[in-house]
PDB file of C-alpha atoms and ligand atoms in Angstrom:
ATOM      1  CA  MET J   1     121.369  86.391 115.647  1.00 91.00           C
ATOM      2  CA  ASP J   2     123.676  83.788 114.087  1.00 96.00           C
ATOM      3  CA  LEU J   3     124.429  85.065 110.586  1.00 98.00           C
ATOM      4  CA  GLN J   4     125.774  81.613 109.591  1.00 98.00           C
ATOM      5  CA  LEU J   5     128.848  83.131 107.992  1.00 98.00           C
ATOM      6  CA  THR J   6     131.556  81.116 109.736  1.00 97.00           C
ATOM      7  CA  GLY J   7     133.902  79.399 107.294  1.00 96.00           C
ATOM      8  CA  LYS J   8     133.071  81.551 104.269  1.00 98.00           C
ATOM      9  CA  THR J   9     135.717  83.492 102.320  1.00 98.00           C
ATOM     10  CA  ALA J  10     135.101  87.098 101.250  1.00 98.00           C
ATOM     11  CA  PHE J  11     137.027  89.349  98.883  1.00 98.00           C
ATOM     12  CA  ILE J  12     136.335  93.040  99.412  1.00 99.00           C
ATOM     13  CA  THR J  13     137.708  95.498  96.853  1.00 99.00           C
ATOM     14  CA  GLY J  14     139.097  98.817  98.131  1.00 98.00           C
ATOM     15  CA  SER J  15     139.107  97.701 101.748  1.00 98.00           C
ATOM     16  CA  THR J  16     142.182  99.216 103.428  1.00 98.00           C
ATOM     17  CA  SER J  17     139.948 102.007 104.787  1.00 98.00           C
ATOM     18  CA  GLY J  18     136.430 103.437 104.641  1.00 98.00           C
ATOM     19  CA  ILE J  19     133.297 101.367 104.121  1.00 98.00           C
ATOM     20  CA  GLY J  20     135.309  98.468 102.662  1.00 98.00           C
ATOM     21  CA  PHE J  21     137.478  98.148 105.774  1.00 98.00           C
ATOM     22  CA  ALA J  22     134.435  98.392 108.059  1.00 98.00           C
ATOM     23  CA  ALA J  23     132.602  95.728 106.047  1.00 98.00           C
ATOM     24  CA  ALA J  24     135.642  93.440 106.083  1.00 98.00           C
ATOM     25  CA  ARG J  25     136.045  93.930 109.830  1.00 98.00           C
ATOM     26  CA  ALA J  26     132.370  93.137 110.459  1.00 98.00           C
ATOM     27  CA  LEU J  27     132.610  90.023 108.263  1.00 98.00           C
ATOM     28  CA  ALA J  28     135.797  88.905 110.041  1.00 98.00           C
ATOM     29  CA  MET J  29     134.020  89.294 113.378  1.00 97.00           C
ATOM     30  CA  GLU J  30     131.404  86.846 112.056  1.00 97.00           C
ATOM     31  CA  GLY J  31     134.118  84.240 111.364  1.00 97.00           C
ATOM     32  CA  VAL J  32     134.632  85.001 107.672  1.00 98.00           C
ATOM     33  CA  ARG J  33     138.103  84.641 106.132  1.00 98.00           C
ATOM     34  CA  VAL J  34     138.553  88.101 104.622  1.00 98.00           C
ATOM     35  CA  ILE J  35     140.832  89.150 101.793  1.00 98.00           C
ATOM     36  CA  LEU J  36     141.512  92.883 101.891  1.00 98.00           C
ATOM     37  CA  ASN J  37     142.515  94.894  98.832  1.00 99.00           C
ATOM     38  CA  GLY J  38     144.214  98.183  98.062  1.00 98.00           C
ATOM     39  CA  ARG J  39     146.633  99.631  95.537  1.00 98.00           C
ATOM     40  CA  ASP J  40     149.920  98.952  97.295  1.00 98.00           C
ATOM     41  CA  ALA J  41     151.507  96.348  99.524  1.00 98.00           C
ATOM     42  CA  ALA J  42     152.313  98.742 102.379  1.00 98.00           C
ATOM     43  CA  GLY J  43     148.697  99.931 102.620  1.00 98.00           C
ATOM     44  CA  VAL J  44     147.326  96.386 102.513  1.00 98.00           C
ATOM     45  CA  SER J  45     149.802  95.131 105.176  1.00 98.00           C
ATOM     46  CA  SER J  46     148.989  98.053 107.435  1.00 98.00           C
ATOM     47  CA  ALA J  47     145.228  97.359 107.075  1.00 98.00           C
ATOM     48  CA  ILE J  48     145.770  93.674 107.926  1.00 98.00           C
ATOM     49  CA  GLU J  49     147.736  94.654 111.043  1.00 98.00           C
ATOM     50  CA  ARG J  50     145.051  97.156 112.113  1.00 98.00           C
ATOM     51  CA  MET J  51     142.335  94.561 111.654  1.00 98.00           C
ATOM     52  CA  LYS J  52     144.247  91.879 113.550  1.00 97.00           C
ATOM     53  CA  LYS J  53     144.350  94.216 116.558  1.00 96.00           C
ATOM     54  CA  ILE J  54     140.546  94.375 116.522  1.00 95.00           C
ATOM     55  CA  VAL J  55     139.599  90.861 115.388  1.00 96.00           C
ATOM     56  CA  HIS J  56     141.618  88.257 117.246  1.00 93.00           C
ATOM     57  CA  HIS J  57     140.430  85.127 115.472  1.00 86.00           C
ATOM     58  CA  GLY J  58     140.129  83.972 111.892  1.00 84.00           C
ATOM     59  CA  ARG J  59     142.093  84.559 108.714  1.00 95.00           C
ATOM     60  CA  ILE J  60     142.777  88.100 107.547  1.00 98.00           C
ATOM     61  CA  GLU J  61     144.685  88.267 104.294  1.00 98.00           C
ATOM     62  CA  GLY J  62     145.324  90.749 101.514  1.00 98.00           C
ATOM     63  CA  MET J  63     145.711  91.001  97.759  1.00 98.00           C
ATOM     64  CA  VAL J  64     147.219  94.056  96.124  1.00 98.00           C
ATOM     65  CA  ALA J  65     145.672  95.311  92.873  1.00 98.00           C
ATOM     66  CA  ASP J  66     144.968  98.715  91.416  1.00 98.00           C
ATOM     67  CA  PHE J  67     141.709  98.378  89.486  1.00 98.00           C
ATOM     68  CA  SER J  68     142.833 100.990  86.989  1.00 98.00           C
ATOM     69  CA  LYS J  69     145.819  98.837  85.934  1.00 97.00           C
ATOM     70  CA  PRO J  70     144.998  95.943  83.540  1.00 93.00           C
ATOM     71  CA  ASP J  71     148.212  93.990  84.297  1.00 95.00           C
ATOM     72  CA  GLN J  72     147.516  94.079  88.041  1.00 98.00           C
ATOM     73  CA  ILE J  73     143.895  93.007  87.523  1.00 97.00           C
ATOM     74  CA  LYS J  74     144.995  90.058  85.389  1.00 96.00           C
ATOM     75  CA  LEU J  75     147.431  88.927  88.085  1.00 98.00           C
ATOM     76  CA  LEU J  76     144.738  89.273  90.751  1.00 98.00           C
ATOM     77  CA  LEU J  77     142.215  87.246  88.724  1.00 98.00           C
ATOM     78  CA  ASP J  78     144.855  84.522  88.189  1.00 97.00           C
ATOM     79  CA  GLN J  79     145.715  84.312  91.884  1.00 98.00           C
ATOM     80  CA  LEU J  80     142.353  84.826  93.584  1.00 98.00           C
ATOM     81  CA  PRO J  81     141.289  81.757  95.600  1.00 98.00           C
ATOM     82  CA  GLU J  82     137.675  80.524  95.618  1.00 97.00           C
ATOM     83  CA  VAL J  83     135.518  83.171  97.265  1.00 98.00           C
ATOM     84  CA  HIS J  84     131.972  82.756  98.545  1.00 98.00           C
ATOM     85  CA  ILE J  85     131.294  86.459  99.037  1.00 99.00           C
ATOM     86  CA  LEU J  86     132.410  89.165  96.609  1.00 99.00           C
ATOM     87  CA  ILE J  87     131.971  92.755  97.758  1.00 98.00           C
ATOM     88  CA  ASN J  88     132.543  95.114  94.819  1.00 98.00           C
ATOM     89  CA  ASN J  89     133.185  98.106  97.037  1.00 98.00           C
ATOM     90  CA  VAL J  90     135.941 100.079  95.320  1.00 98.00           C
ATOM     91  CA  GLY J  91     134.710 103.446  94.080  1.00 98.00           C
ATOM     92  CA  ILE J  92     136.447 106.694  93.162  1.00 98.00           C
ATOM     93  CA  TYR J  93     135.213 110.084  91.964  1.00 98.00           C
ATOM     94  CA  THR J  94     136.447 113.310  90.488  1.00 96.00           C
ATOM     95  CA  SER J  95     134.456 116.404  91.410  1.00 96.00           C
ATOM     96  CA  ASP J  96     134.299 118.680  88.357  1.00 98.00           C
ATOM     97  CA  THR J  97     131.902 120.314  85.952  1.00 98.00           C
ATOM     98  CA  PHE J  98     130.690 118.152  83.070  1.00 98.00           C
ATOM     99  CA  PHE J  99     132.639 120.319  80.599  1.00 98.00           C
ATOM    100  CA  ASP J 100     135.894 120.050  82.547  1.00 98.00           C
ATOM    101  CA  THR J 101     135.661 116.284  83.042  1.00 98.00           C
ATOM    102  CA  THR J 102     138.057 114.759  80.523  1.00 98.00           C
ATOM    103  CA  ASP J 103     137.824 111.442  78.681  1.00 98.00           C
ATOM    104  CA  GLU J 104     140.604 110.188  80.966  1.00 98.00           C
ATOM    105  CA  ASP J 105     138.549 111.109  84.067  1.00 98.00           C
ATOM    106  CA  TRP J 106     135.545 109.252  82.621  1.00 98.00           C
ATOM    107  CA  GLN J 107     137.621 106.216  81.666  1.00 98.00           C
ATOM    108  CA  HIS J 108     139.398 106.067  85.024  1.00 98.00           C
ATOM    109  CA  GLN J 109     136.112 106.066  86.940  1.00 98.00           C
ATOM    110  CA  MET J 110     134.523 103.561  84.543  1.00 98.00           C
ATOM    111  CA  GLU J 111     137.504 101.195  84.936  1.00 98.00           C
ATOM    112  CA  VAL J 112     137.700 101.353  88.717  1.00 98.00           C
ATOM    113  CA  ASN J 113     134.011 101.665  89.607  1.00 98.00           C
ATOM    114  CA  LEU J 114     132.345  99.551  86.917  1.00 98.00           C
ATOM    115  CA  MET J 115     134.823  97.316  85.104  1.00 98.00           C
ATOM    116  CA  SER J 116     136.367  96.028  88.355  1.00 98.00           C
ATOM    117  CA  GLY J 117     132.980  94.502  89.174  1.00 98.00           C
ATOM    118  CA  VAL J 118     132.475  93.231  85.631  1.00 98.00           C
ATOM    119  CA  ARG J 119     135.848  91.442  85.586  1.00 98.00           C
ATOM    120  CA  LEU J 120     135.609  90.005  89.082  1.00 98.00           C
ATOM    121  CA  SER J 121     132.038  88.778  88.549  1.00 98.00           C
ATOM    122  CA  ARG J 122     132.946  87.165  85.217  1.00 98.00           C
ATOM    123  CA  ARG J 123     135.649  85.232  87.073  1.00 98.00           C
ATOM    124  CA  ILE J 124     133.754  84.414  90.294  1.00 98.00           C
ATOM    125  CA  LEU J 125     130.050  84.046  89.406  1.00 98.00           C
ATOM    126  CA  PRO J 126     130.537  80.760  87.459  1.00 98.00           C
ATOM    127  CA  GLN J 127     132.270  79.220  90.519  1.00 98.00           C
ATOM    128  CA  MET J 128     129.432  80.361  92.752  1.00 98.00           C
ATOM    129  CA  LEU J 129     126.829  78.907  90.392  1.00 98.00           C
ATOM    130  CA  ASN J 130     128.734  75.590  90.306  1.00 98.00           C
ATOM    131  CA  ALA J 131     128.836  75.520  94.090  1.00 98.00           C
ATOM    132  CA  ASN J 132     125.164  76.583  94.214  1.00 98.00           C
ATOM    133  CA  TRP J 133     125.955  79.269  96.791  1.00 98.00           C
ATOM    134  CA  GLY J 134     127.431  82.725  96.682  1.00 98.00           C
ATOM    135  CA  ARG J 135     126.856  86.379  97.403  1.00 99.00           C
ATOM    136  CA  ILE J 136     127.831  89.254  95.134  1.00 99.00           C
ATOM    137  CA  LEU J 137     127.254  92.760  96.454  1.00 99.00           C
ATOM    138  CA  PHE J 138     127.960  96.009  94.640  1.00 99.00           C
ATOM    139  CA  LEU J 139     128.301  99.419  96.258  1.00 99.00           C
ATOM    140  CA  SER J 140     126.346 102.124  94.474  1.00 98.00           C
ATOM    141  CA  SER J 141     125.663 105.618  95.830  1.00 98.00           C
ATOM    142  CA  GLU J 142     122.810 108.036  96.431  1.00 98.00           C
ATOM    143  CA  CYS J 143     124.461 109.892  93.516  1.00 98.00           C
ATOM    144  CA  ALA J 144     123.094 107.273  91.090  1.00 98.00           C
ATOM    145  CA  THR J 145     119.718 108.995  91.449  1.00 97.00           C
ATOM    146  CA  LEU J 146     120.636 112.435  92.833  1.00 97.00           C
ATOM    147  CA  VAL J 147     123.299 113.013  90.109  1.00 98.00           C
ATOM    148  CA  PRO J 148     125.020 116.079  91.629  1.00 97.00           C
ATOM    149  CA  ALA J 149     126.216 118.527  88.938  1.00 98.00           C
ATOM    150  CA  ASP J 150     129.893 118.070  89.845  1.00 98.00           C
ATOM    151  CA  LEU J 151     129.660 114.253  89.919  1.00 98.00           C
ATOM    152  CA  ILE J 152     128.015 113.324  86.614  1.00 98.00           C
ATOM    153  CA  ALA J 153     130.706 110.804  85.636  1.00 98.00           C
ATOM    154  CA  TYR J 154     130.751 109.155  89.081  1.00 98.00           C
ATOM    155  CA  SER J 155     126.939 109.058  89.193  1.00 98.00           C
ATOM    156  CA  THR J 156     126.864 107.471  85.735  1.00 98.00           C
ATOM    157  CA  THR J 157     129.189 104.659  86.863  1.00 98.00           C
ATOM    158  CA  LYS J 158     126.941 104.020  89.858  1.00 98.00           C
ATOM    159  CA  ALA J 159     123.763 103.941  87.736  1.00 98.00           C
ATOM    160  CA  ALA J 160     125.515 101.491  85.392  1.00 98.00           C
ATOM    161  CA  LEU J 161     126.436  99.289  88.364  1.00 98.00           C
ATOM    162  CA  GLN J 162     122.756  99.056  89.274  1.00 98.00           C
ATOM    163  CA  ALA J 163     121.959  97.632  85.810  1.00 98.00           C
ATOM    164  CA  LEU J 164     124.961  95.298  86.042  1.00 99.00           C
ATOM    165  CA  SER J 165     123.847  94.012  89.447  1.00 99.00           C
ATOM    166  CA  ARG J 166     120.297  93.357  88.234  1.00 98.00           C
ATOM    167  CA  GLY J 167     121.569  91.678  85.063  1.00 99.00           C
ATOM    168  CA  LEU J 168     123.840  89.328  87.007  1.00 99.00           C
ATOM    169  CA  ALA J 169     121.063  88.498  89.472  1.00 99.00           C
ATOM    170  CA  GLN J 170     119.014  87.322  86.486  1.00 98.00           C
ATOM    171  CA  LEU J 171     121.764  84.765  85.740  1.00 98.00           C
ATOM    172  CA  THR J 172     121.267  83.139  89.150  1.00 99.00           C
ATOM    173  CA  VAL J 173     117.719  81.840  88.590  1.00 98.00           C
ATOM    174  CA  GLY J 174     116.922  78.834  90.769  1.00 98.00           C
ATOM    175  CA  SER J 175     120.342  78.784  92.456  1.00 98.00           C
ATOM    176  CA  GLY J 176     121.584  79.652  95.937  1.00 98.00           C
ATOM    177  CA  VAL J 177     123.509  82.623  94.566  1.00 99.00           C
ATOM    178  CA  THR J 178     122.266  86.192  95.010  1.00 99.00           C
ATOM    179  CA  VAL J 179     123.448  89.493  93.539  1.00 99.00           C
ATOM    180  CA  ASN J 180     122.345  92.767  95.115  1.00 99.00           C
ATOM    181  CA  ILE J 181     123.423  96.387  95.229  1.00 98.00           C
ATOM    182  CA  ILE J 182     123.781  98.509  98.361  1.00 98.00           C
ATOM    183  CA  VAL J 183     123.170 102.262  98.073  1.00 98.00           C
ATOM    184  CA  PRO J 184     124.937 104.290 100.761  1.00 98.00           C
ATOM    185  CA  GLY J 185     124.328 107.972 101.330  1.00 98.00           C
ATOM    186  CA  SER J 186     126.904 110.370 102.764  1.00 98.00           C
ATOM    187  CA  THR J 187     129.034 108.250 105.079  1.00 98.00           C
ATOM    188  CA  LEU J 188     131.619 109.325 107.625  1.00 98.00           C
ATOM    189  CA  THR J 189     134.727 107.600 106.292  1.00 98.00           C
ATOM    190  CA  GLU J 190     138.268 108.717 107.135  1.00 97.00           C
ATOM    191  CA  GLY J 191     138.202 110.635 103.821  1.00 96.00           C
ATOM    192  CA  ALA J 192     135.002 112.449 104.788  1.00 97.00           C
ATOM    193  CA  VAL J 193     136.439 113.358 108.207  1.00 97.00           C
ATOM    194  CA  THR J 194     139.562 114.830 106.565  1.00 97.00           C
ATOM    195  CA  PHE J 195     137.400 116.777 104.100  1.00 95.00           C
ATOM    196  CA  LEU J 196     135.218 118.217 106.887  1.00 97.00           C
ATOM    197  CA  GLU J 197     138.317 119.194 108.883  1.00 97.00           C
ATOM    198  CA  LYS J 198     139.872 120.931 105.861  1.00 97.00           C
ATOM    199  CA  VAL J 199     136.740 122.937 105.072  1.00 96.00           C
ATOM    200  CA  ALA J 200     136.323 123.788 108.758  1.00 97.00           C
ATOM    201  CA  ALA J 201     139.909 125.065 108.978  1.00 97.00           C
ATOM    202  CA  ALA J 202     139.519 127.122 105.786  1.00 97.00           C
ATOM    203  CA  GLU J 203     136.232 128.674 106.929  1.00 96.00           C
ATOM    204  CA  ASN J 204     137.160 129.037 110.588  1.00 97.00           C
ATOM    205  CA  LYS J 205     134.329 126.718 111.662  1.00 97.00           C
ATOM    206  CA  THR J 206     134.120 123.402 113.486  1.00 97.00           C
ATOM    207  CA  PRO J 207     133.860 120.139 111.522  1.00 97.00           C
ATOM    208  CA  GLN J 208     130.517 119.583 113.302  1.00 97.00           C
ATOM    209  CA  SER J 209     129.074 122.862 111.989  1.00 98.00           C
ATOM    210  CA  VAL J 210     130.368 122.162 108.446  1.00 98.00           C
ATOM    211  CA  SER J 211     128.731 118.734 108.614  1.00 98.00           C
ATOM    212  CA  LYS J 212     125.429 120.230 109.839  1.00 97.00           C
ATOM    213  CA  GLU J 213     125.483 122.859 107.059  1.00 97.00           C
ATOM    214  CA  PHE J 214     126.081 120.148 104.443  1.00 97.00           C
ATOM    215  CA  PHE J 215     122.717 118.603 105.284  1.00 98.00           C
ATOM    216  CA  THR J 216     120.937 121.951 105.687  1.00 97.00           C
ATOM    217  CA  ASN J 217     122.244 123.424 102.416  1.00 97.00           C
ATOM    218  CA  VAL J 218     123.391 120.591 100.127  1.00 95.00           C
ATOM    219  CA  ARG J 219     122.006 117.154 100.983  1.00 97.00           C
ATOM    220  CA  THR J 220     118.625 118.599 101.917  1.00 97.00           C
ATOM    221  CA  SER J 221     116.793 115.422 100.877  1.00 97.00           C
ATOM    222  CA  SER J 222     118.436 113.410 103.667  1.00 98.00           C
ATOM    223  CA  LEU J 223     115.905 112.278 106.257  1.00 98.00           C
ATOM    224  CA  LEU J 224     118.747 111.254 108.561  1.00 98.00           C
ATOM    225  CA  GLN J 225     120.316 114.750 108.427  1.00 98.00           C
ATOM    226  CA  ARG J 226     123.724 113.413 109.433  1.00 98.00           C
ATOM    227  CA  PHE J 227     126.463 111.254 107.964  1.00 98.00           C
ATOM    228  CA  ALA J 228     125.910 107.530 108.396  1.00 98.00           C
ATOM    229  CA  THR J 229     128.700 105.757 110.233  1.00 98.00           C
ATOM    230  CA  VAL J 230     130.751 103.188 108.327  1.00 98.00           C
ATOM    231  CA  GLU J 231     129.455 100.602 110.815  1.00 98.00           C
ATOM    232  CA  GLU J 232     125.842 101.380 109.856  1.00 98.00           C
ATOM    233  CA  VAL J 233     126.663 100.672 106.208  1.00 98.00           C
ATOM    234  CA  ALA J 234     128.831  97.647 107.070  1.00 98.00           C
ATOM    235  CA  SER J 235     126.123  95.930 109.125  1.00 98.00           C
ATOM    236  CA  THR J 236     123.759  96.153 106.142  1.00 98.00           C
ATOM    237  CA  ILE J 237     126.445  94.672 103.874  1.00 98.00           C
ATOM    238  CA  VAL J 238     127.105  91.815 106.298  1.00 98.00           C
ATOM    239  CA  TYR J 239     123.441  90.852 106.576  1.00 98.00           C
ATOM    240  CA  PHE J 240     122.960  90.753 102.790  1.00 98.00           C
ATOM    241  CA  ALA J 241     126.197  88.740 102.470  1.00 99.00           C
ATOM    242  CA  SER J 242     124.806  86.115 104.822  1.00 98.00           C
ATOM    243  CA  PRO J 243     122.747  82.975 104.166  1.00 98.00           C
ATOM    244  CA  LEU J 244     119.894  84.635 106.091  1.00 98.00           C
ATOM    245  CA  ALA J 245     119.320  87.005 103.143  1.00 98.00           C
ATOM    246  CA  ALA J 246     118.621  84.171 100.667  1.00 98.00           C
ATOM    247  CA  ALA J 247     115.272  85.606  99.554  1.00 98.00           C
ATOM    248  CA  THR J 248     116.701  88.985  98.510  1.00 98.00           C
ATOM    249  CA  ASN J 249     118.031  88.870  94.947  1.00 98.00           C
ATOM    250  CA  GLY J 250     118.312  91.486  92.227  1.00 98.00           C
ATOM    251  CA  ALA J 251     117.466  94.168  94.770  1.00 98.00           C
ATOM    252  CA  VAL J 252     118.561  97.751  95.331  1.00 98.00           C
ATOM    253  CA  ILE J 253     119.132  98.123  99.079  1.00 98.00           C
ATOM    254  CA  LYS J 254     119.252 101.676 100.350  1.00 98.00           C
ATOM    255  CA  VAL J 255     121.268 102.696 103.389  1.00 98.00           C
ATOM    256  CA  ASP J 256     121.236 106.356 102.360  1.00 98.00           C
ATOM    257  CA  GLY J 257     119.353 107.940 105.255  1.00 98.00           C
ATOM    258  CA  GLY J 258     116.406 108.426 102.908  1.00 98.00           C
ATOM    259  CA  SER J 259     118.263 110.906 100.708  1.00 98.00           C
ATOM    260  CA  SER J 260     117.473 109.422  97.307  1.00 95.00           C
ATOM    261  CA  GLY J 261     113.722 109.625  97.936  1.00 93.00           C
ATOM    262  CA  GLY J 262     110.946 107.803  96.144  1.00 90.00           C
ATOM    263  CA  ILE J 263     108.882 104.892  97.382  1.00 90.00           C
ATOM    264  CA  LEU J 264     111.028 102.132  95.871  1.00 85.00           C
TER     265      LEU J 264
HETATM  266  N1  NAP R 301     131.771 107.542 101.668  1.00 90.98           N
HETATM  267  C1  NAP R 301     130.604 107.928 101.182  1.00 90.98           C
HETATM  268  O1  NAP R 301     130.025 108.931 101.599  1.00 90.98           O
HETATM  269  C2  NAP R 301     129.934 107.109 100.088  1.00 90.98           C
HETATM  270  C3  NAP R 301     128.641 107.446  99.715  1.00 90.98           C
HETATM  271  C4  NAP R 301     128.002 106.685  98.749  1.00 90.98           C
HETATM  272  C5  NAP R 301     128.657 105.630  98.151  1.00 90.98           C
HETATM  273  N2  NAP R 301     129.924 105.328  98.513  1.00 90.98           N
HETATM  274  C6  NAP R 301     130.569 104.211  97.821  1.00 90.98           C
HETATM  275  O2  NAP R 301     130.967 103.242  98.775  1.00 90.98           O
HETATM  276  C7  NAP R 301     132.194 102.635  98.357  1.00 90.98           C
HETATM  277  C8  NAP R 301     133.243 102.842  99.432  1.00 90.98           C
HETATM  278  O3  NAP R 301     133.402 104.230  99.623  1.00 90.98           O
HETATM  279  P1  NAP R 301     134.428 104.861 100.669  1.00 90.98           P
HETATM  280  O4  NAP R 301     134.041 106.283 100.834  1.00 90.98           O
HETATM  281  O5  NAP R 301     134.568 103.969 101.842  1.00 90.98           O
HETATM  282  O6  NAP R 301     135.751 104.821  99.814  1.00 90.98           O
HETATM  283  P2  NAP R 301     137.186 105.412 100.178  1.00 90.98           P
HETATM  284  O7  NAP R 301     137.303 105.641 101.641  1.00 90.98           O
HETATM  285  O8  NAP R 301     137.523 106.514  99.262  1.00 90.98           O
HETATM  286  O9  NAP R 301     138.009 104.116  99.722  1.00 90.98           O
HETATM  287  C9  NAP R 301     139.278 103.981  99.980  1.00 90.98           C
HETATM  288  C10 NAP R 301     139.650 102.550  99.608  1.00 90.98           C
HETATM  289  O10 NAP R 301     139.629 102.383  98.191  1.00 90.98           O
HETATM  290  C11 NAP R 301     140.888 101.840  97.790  1.00 90.98           C
HETATM  291  N3  NAP R 301     141.162 102.230  96.410  1.00 90.98           N
HETATM  292  C12 NAP R 301     141.101 103.458  95.848  1.00 90.98           C
HETATM  293  N4  NAP R 301     141.401 103.391  94.543  1.00 90.98           N
HETATM  294  C13 NAP R 301     141.654 102.084  94.258  1.00 90.98           C
HETATM  295  C14 NAP R 301     142.011 101.375  93.088  1.00 90.98           C
HETATM  296  N5  NAP R 301     142.213 102.007  91.929  1.00 90.98           N
HETATM  297  N6  NAP R 301     142.186 100.036  93.160  1.00 90.98           N
HETATM  298  C15 NAP R 301     142.026  99.372  94.334  1.00 90.98           C
HETATM  299  N7  NAP R 301     141.677  99.997  95.484  1.00 90.98           N
HETATM  300  C16 NAP R 301     141.498 101.343  95.440  1.00 90.98           C
HETATM  301  C17 NAP R 301     141.857 102.412  98.813  1.00 90.98           C
HETATM  302  O11 NAP R 301     143.006 101.615  98.868  1.00 90.98           O
HETATM  303  P3  NAP R 301     144.505 102.203  98.988  1.00 90.98           P
HETATM  304  O12 NAP R 301     144.390 103.663  99.299  1.00 90.98           O
HETATM  305  O13 NAP R 301     145.113 101.383 100.092  1.00 90.98           O
HETATM  306  O14 NAP R 301     145.098 101.920  97.673  1.00 90.98           O
HETATM  307  C18 NAP R 301     141.029 102.259 100.079  1.00 90.98           C
HETATM  308  O15 NAP R 301     141.063 100.926 100.525  1.00 90.98           O
HETATM  309  C19 NAP R 301     132.561 103.297  97.033  1.00 90.98           C
HETATM  310  O16 NAP R 301     132.096 102.512  95.974  1.00 90.98           O
HETATM  311  C20 NAP R 301     131.815 104.612  97.077  1.00 90.98           C
HETATM  312  O17 NAP R 301     131.526 105.096  95.786  1.00 90.98           O
HETATM  313  C21 NAP R 301     130.582 106.044  99.470  1.00 90.98           C
END
């Protein structure tokens, strides 16, 4: 299938590793000029080098910005070139009880998870509307509906992103621009692998058995009953970033292995 993405430019927030890196790599393989992002220059350069070893054609670039730092965001917004595809991927969490989650924890997650997308969309959506083509994708989480007890702040930012995505889609009426939100479930990123290995070492188990127990005891609503791979999430992102997905707008697209339930 030709996804008709050649020649487009994509900016993917939080893309030196994890789902963001996998999505950027998949876009680059489709001929997209990708701009990677992370908090420091060394991490961004290393991600560019890693990607160039896998994708031998096209333009792979990087822009450093920490989305919790207003001065760095301002600089990024000033320097960002025209982008056709904006993937608001960056997302952080603190795992804590509601009563131990401080105002600073709330504000940090709101800034990085929600306000990054607000600020980038405010800058980029008008250009897309002028050009009559563009794709904005947000990354939510199964937590937006599952709301685990130790992730209330994170889950709240993800639920807010879903309203933001729908609201922005409603600004695209009659244009070639779409805005959608992707909802991953538990996904086997580098971070998840490290976490599984740590728990396994502490409990004298294998990472495979810890992973299995997570779905048996914690994420019981998962129909998939395993972590999704980053490639499985990335391929969904790439399709909805493509011209082929023109008729999907204002949608919530689940790639959560069925964990969040419901019929919608
Ligand atoms: N993994 C899952 O199971 C899962 C499940 C549901 C939803 N999601 C969502 O999917 C998205 C991607 O998740 P992920 O697990 O792939 O993330 P991840 O592996 O934790 O993301 C790491 C990336 O985020 C960047 N980053 C972290 N803080 C940043 C900041 N303040 N400013 C700019 N970049 C920052 C890191 O860059 P540097 O370290 O280079 O600075 C790195 O590129 C997130 O929105 C997440 O909430 C993930």
